[in-house]
Amino acid sequence: MSSAIEQISKVALGNGGPLVGVQGFGAMGISAAYGQTDDAAARDTLEATLAAGVTLLDTADMYGAGANEEFLAPFVAAHRDEITLATKFGFAFRADDPGYRAISNDPAYIRKAVEASLRRLDVDVIDLYYMHRRDPAVPLAESVGTMAELVREGKVKHLGLSEVTGAELHEAHALHPITAVQSEWSLFSRDVERSVVGAAAELGVAVVPYSPLGRGFLTGSFTDAGKDLSSGDFRNLLPRFSGDNARANAALLTPLHTIAAGHGATTAQIALAWVQQRARVHGLTVVPIPGTRSRSRLLENAAATRITLSADELALLEPIAGRVSGDRYADMSLTSTARED
């Protein structure tokens, strides 16, 4: 069955990085954050990743307080040589208190976090290890310096950062080569273009956009979180999904529907094609990591890598981000946007 699935192309993940599919897979939602899950469907979806050539698998220690890493472990063990495995540290959490959140970048915590992730994932080495969020109180020389030690010790192969500014990326890269920087980037969220994208292009660092479908909004499925989302879905807490904001944002998708119809595609595929095309627009490697719990949606997402949007279509999509109602988080203090000059 898998032989009939067309595989996506591959790209080096930044200068000196591993060869991966040009689209990756964000694994958070298969076991956390978006309401009730179906383990059998999630495993089926994971199997479809490799059939489609999607080889960058992205998780984090905070997803489900470590449960997401544990869920992925059997799949990783069965396909270790085919997968580029990425995980993250930075959110201190407590398994007995799901609401507890704190940011920690200090060296002792990083060492504790990496050992815990290695154990939960049941691997000897993590291919790409990200600092999930930046604590400005801890100098990058300490945190990135510790991450570099993990590379030298053979526990980590490549380093990444998430939600950093362009200046922070420059500073970190001078301490140790950074392979990838992860930030939210979509038709709804373009603040990463303020400084990070330019810095990444200059340094040869890949950009790995998370939430490239606007946490599902760009699929055209939502107009009111109160009606469209289950009670356990964390998107109920996001300003863009609530009340008047949600209705206003749904109205912004009209050009997306028009362009999708012209390509015989879905709105999600057009939104992903736009993100994939940022590679050519900005002259750098871009590997988005959409997430899904459905095999059919995963294959649909992968097919978006083969859609090319015209200059006229890109022009129709250009104004959307500037018209979005609501921030991407209720509390933006932990994002790179909050630290931009």
PDB file of N, CA and C in Angstrom, residues 80-124:
ATOM      1  N   ARG A  80      13.966   3.585  13.793  1.00  0.00           N
ATOM      2  CA  ARG A  80      14.962   4.560  14.254  1.00  0.00           C
ATOM      3  C   ARG A  80      15.828   5.114  13.140  1.00  0.00           C
ATOM      4  N   ASP A  81      16.272   4.294  12.217  1.00  0.00           N
ATOM      5  CA  ASP A  81      17.192   4.757  11.182  1.00  0.00           C
ATOM      6  C   ASP A  81      16.513   5.616  10.114  1.00  0.00           C
ATOM      7  N   GLU A  82      15.178   5.601  10.087  1.00  0.00           N
ATOM      8  CA  GLU A  82      14.450   6.363   9.075  1.00  0.00           C
ATOM      9  C   GLU A  82      13.973   7.724   9.567  1.00  0.00           C
ATOM     10  N   ILE A  83      14.052   7.944  10.870  1.00  0.00           N
ATOM     11  CA  ILE A  83      13.462   9.123  11.496  1.00  0.00           C
ATOM     12  C   ILE A  83      14.528  10.098  11.960  1.00  0.00           C
ATOM     13  N   THR A  84      14.279  11.379  11.758  1.00  0.00           N
ATOM     14  CA  THR A  84      15.034  12.431  12.434  1.00  0.00           C
ATOM     15  C   THR A  84      14.165  12.897  13.594  1.00  0.00           C
ATOM     16  N   LEU A  85      14.617  12.616  14.797  1.00  0.00           N
ATOM     17  CA  LEU A  85      13.809  12.809  15.998  1.00  0.00           C
ATOM     18  C   LEU A  85      14.169  14.121  16.679  1.00  0.00           C
ATOM     19  N   ALA A  86      13.172  14.977  16.841  1.00  0.00           N
ATOM     20  CA  ALA A  86      13.370  16.265  17.509  1.00  0.00           C
ATOM     21  C   ALA A  86      12.510  16.330  18.764  1.00  0.00           C
ATOM     22  N   THR A  87      13.097  16.803  19.850  1.00  0.00           N
ATOM     23  CA  THR A  87      12.314  17.097  21.044  1.00  0.00           C
ATOM     24  C   THR A  87      12.865  18.369  21.686  1.00  0.00           C
ATOM     25  N   LYS A  88      12.212  18.798  22.761  1.00  0.00           N
ATOM     26  CA  LYS A  88      12.517  20.120  23.313  1.00  0.00           C
ATOM     27  C   LYS A  88      12.500  20.085  24.836  1.00  0.00           C
ATOM     28  N   PHE A  89      13.227  21.042  25.424  1.00  0.00           N
ATOM     29  CA  PHE A  89      13.177  21.288  26.858  1.00  0.00           C
ATOM     30  C   PHE A  89      12.921  22.779  27.068  1.00  0.00           C
ATOM     31  N   GLY A  90      12.609  23.143  28.266  1.00  0.00           N
ATOM     32  CA  GLY A  90      12.475  24.571  28.583  1.00  0.00           C
ATOM     33  C   GLY A  90      11.266  24.877  29.427  1.00  0.00           C
ATOM     34  N   PHE A  91      10.185  24.112  29.251  1.00  0.00           N
ATOM     35  CA  PHE A  91       9.016  24.251  30.110  1.00  0.00           C
ATOM     36  C   PHE A  91       9.156  23.274  31.268  1.00  0.00           C
ATOM     37  N   ALA A  92       9.376  23.790  32.463  1.00  0.00           N
ATOM     38  CA  ALA A  92       9.342  22.923  33.630  1.00  0.00           C
ATOM     39  C   ALA A  92       7.885  22.578  33.906  1.00  0.00           C
ATOM     40  N   PHE A  93       7.619  21.321  34.174  1.00  0.00           N
ATOM     41  CA  PHE A  93       6.239  20.887  34.393  1.00  0.00           C
ATOM     42  C   PHE A  93       6.201  19.863  35.517  1.00  0.00           C
ATOM     43  N   ARG A  94       4.981  19.610  36.006  1.00  0.00           N
ATOM     44  CA  ARG A  94       4.780  18.607  37.047  1.00  0.00           C
ATOM     45  C   ARG A  94       3.702  17.643  36.577  1.00  0.00           C
ATOM     46  N   ALA A  95       4.016  16.378  36.600  1.00  0.00           N
ATOM     47  CA  ALA A  95       3.061  15.367  36.135  1.00  0.00           C
ATOM     48  C   ALA A  95       1.788  15.366  36.980  1.00  0.00           C
ATOM     49  N   ASP A  96       1.909  15.758  38.258  1.00  0.00           N
ATOM     50  CA  ASP A  96       0.745  15.749  39.141  1.00  0.00           C
ATOM     51  C   ASP A  96      -0.030  17.067  39.128  1.00  0.00           C
ATOM     52  N   ASP A  97       0.424  18.027  38.310  1.00  0.00           N
ATOM     53  CA  ASP A  97      -0.255  19.328  38.232  1.00  0.00           C
ATOM     54  C   ASP A  97      -0.225  19.814  36.788  1.00  0.00           C
ATOM     55  N   PRO A  98      -1.207  19.409  35.972  1.00  0.00           N
ATOM     56  CA  PRO A  98      -1.210  19.749  34.540  1.00  0.00           C
ATOM     57  C   PRO A  98      -1.195  21.245  34.261  1.00  0.00           C
ATOM     58  N   GLY A  99      -1.646  22.045  35.210  1.00  0.00           N
ATOM     59  CA  GLY A  99      -1.685  23.486  34.987  1.00  0.00           C
ATOM     60  C   GLY A  99      -0.388  24.196  35.308  1.00  0.00           C
ATOM     61  N   TYR A 100       0.577  23.489  35.904  1.00  0.00           N
ATOM     62  CA  TYR A 100       1.833  24.132  36.296  1.00  0.00           C
ATOM     63  C   TYR A 100       2.723  24.382  35.081  1.00  0.00           C
ATOM     64  N   ARG A 101       3.234  25.599  34.957  1.00  0.00           N
ATOM     65  CA  ARG A 101       4.167  25.936  33.882  1.00  0.00           C
ATOM     66  C   ARG A 101       5.218  26.899  34.412  1.00  0.00           C
ATOM     67  N   ALA A 102       6.457  26.635  34.109  1.00  0.00           N
ATOM     68  CA  ALA A 102       7.551  27.551  34.418  1.00  0.00           C
ATOM     69  C   ALA A 102       8.613  27.365  33.355  1.00  0.00           C
ATOM     70  N   ILE A 103       9.404  28.387  33.107  1.00  0.00           N
ATOM     71  CA  ILE A 103      10.470  28.302  32.116  1.00  0.00           C
ATOM     72  C   ILE A 103      11.790  28.093  32.834  1.00  0.00           C
ATOM     73  N   SER A 104      12.566  27.139  32.365  1.00  0.00           N
ATOM     74  CA  SER A 104      13.874  26.883  32.964  1.00  0.00           C
ATOM     75  C   SER A 104      14.895  26.608  31.866  1.00  0.00           C
ATOM     76  N   ASN A 105      15.968  27.385  31.879  1.00  0.00           N
ATOM     77  CA  ASN A 105      17.069  27.216  30.930  1.00  0.00           C
ATOM     78  C   ASN A 105      18.397  26.964  31.631  1.00  0.00           C
ATOM     79  N   ASP A 106      18.373  26.790  32.951  1.00  0.00           N
ATOM     80  CA  ASP A 106      19.650  26.673  33.651  1.00  0.00           C
ATOM     81  C   ASP A 106      20.296  25.315  33.368  1.00  0.00           C
ATOM     82  N   PRO A 107      21.623  25.253  33.426  1.00  0.00           N
ATOM     83  CA  PRO A 107      22.336  24.030  33.035  1.00  0.00           C
ATOM     84  C   PRO A 107      21.894  22.774  33.769  1.00  0.00           C
ATOM     85  N   ALA A 108      21.647  22.858  35.066  1.00  0.00           N
ATOM     86  CA  ALA A 108      21.243  21.669  35.812  1.00  0.00           C
ATOM     87  C   ALA A 108      19.901  21.145  35.306  1.00  0.00           C
ATOM     88  N   TYR A 109      18.979  22.057  35.000  1.00  0.00           N
ATOM     89  CA  TYR A 109      17.680  21.621  34.504  1.00  0.00           C
ATOM     90  C   TYR A 109      17.805  20.999  33.117  1.00  0.00           C
ATOM     91  N   ILE A 110      18.631  21.584  32.258  1.00  0.00           N
ATOM     92  CA  ILE A 110      18.814  21.039  30.907  1.00  0.00           C
ATOM     93  C   ILE A 110      19.319  19.600  30.981  1.00  0.00           C
ATOM     94  N   ARG A 111      20.269  19.349  31.849  1.00  0.00           N
ATOM     95  CA  ARG A 111      20.814  17.991  31.981  1.00  0.00           C
ATOM     96  C   ARG A 111      19.762  17.022  32.513  1.00  0.00           C
ATOM     97  N   LYS A 112      18.965  17.479  33.450  1.00  0.00           N
ATOM     98  CA  LYS A 112      17.888  16.638  33.963  1.00  0.00           C
ATOM     99  C   LYS A 112      16.863  16.365  32.874  1.00  0.00           C
ATOM    100  N   ALA A 113      16.551  17.389  32.084  1.00  0.00           N
ATOM    101  CA  ALA A 113      15.531  17.259  31.040  1.00  0.00           C
ATOM    102  C   ALA A 113      15.974  16.305  29.940  1.00  0.00           C
ATOM    103  N   VAL A 114      17.235  16.400  29.503  1.00  0.00           N
ATOM    104  CA  VAL A 114      17.677  15.548  28.408  1.00  0.00           C
ATOM    105  C   VAL A 114      17.685  14.083  28.825  1.00  0.00           C
ATOM    106  N   GLU A 115      18.089  13.810  30.055  1.00  0.00           N
ATOM    107  CA  GLU A 115      18.091  12.419  30.523  1.00  0.00           C
ATOM    108  C   GLU A 115      16.663  11.871  30.579  1.00  0.00           C
ATOM    109  N   ALA A 116      15.727  12.702  30.996  1.00  0.00           N
ATOM    110  CA  ALA A 116      14.331  12.261  31.065  1.00  0.00           C
ATOM    111  C   ALA A 116      13.769  12.000  29.670  1.00  0.00           C
ATOM    112  N   SER A 117      14.096  12.864  28.706  1.00  0.00           N
ATOM    113  CA  SER A 117      13.608  12.660  27.335  1.00  0.00           C
ATOM    114  C   SER A 117      14.227  11.429  26.708  1.00  0.00           C
ATOM    115  N   LEU A 118      15.517  11.216  26.912  1.00  0.00           N
ATOM    116  CA  LEU A 118      16.169  10.013  26.390  1.00  0.00           C
ATOM    117  C   LEU A 118      15.496   8.757  26.945  1.00  0.00           C
ATOM    118  N   ARG A 119      15.150   8.803  28.229  1.00  0.00           N
ATOM    119  CA  ARG A 119      14.512   7.642  28.857  1.00  0.00           C
ATOM    120  C   ARG A 119      13.100   7.421  28.298  1.00  0.00           C
ATOM    121  N   ARG A 120      12.298   8.490  28.205  1.00  0.00           N
ATOM    122  CA  ARG A 120      10.929   8.336  27.727  1.00  0.00           C
ATOM    123  C   ARG A 120      10.876   7.916  26.267  1.00  0.00           C
ATOM    124  N   LEU A 121      11.789   8.457  25.462  1.00  0.00           N
ATOM    125  CA  LEU A 121      11.827   8.122  24.038  1.00  0.00           C
ATOM    126  C   LEU A 121      12.532   6.787  23.788  1.00  0.00           C
ATOM    127  N   ASP A 122      13.244   6.299  24.794  1.00  0.00           N
ATOM    128  CA  ASP A 122      13.977   5.029  24.713  1.00  0.00           C
ATOM    129  C   ASP A 122      14.992   5.055  23.569  1.00  0.00           C
ATOM    130  N   VAL A 123      15.784   6.128  23.540  1.00  0.00           N
ATOM    131  CA  VAL A 123      16.837   6.262  22.534  1.00  0.00           C
ATOM    132  C   VAL A 123      18.154   6.606  23.221  1.00  0.00           C
ATOM    133  N   ASP A 124      19.254   6.406  22.488  1.00  0.00           N
ATOM    134  CA  ASP A 124      20.577   6.736  23.011  1.00  0.00           C
ATOM    135  C   ASP A 124      20.977   8.165  22.683  1.00  0.00           C
TER     136      ASP A 124
END
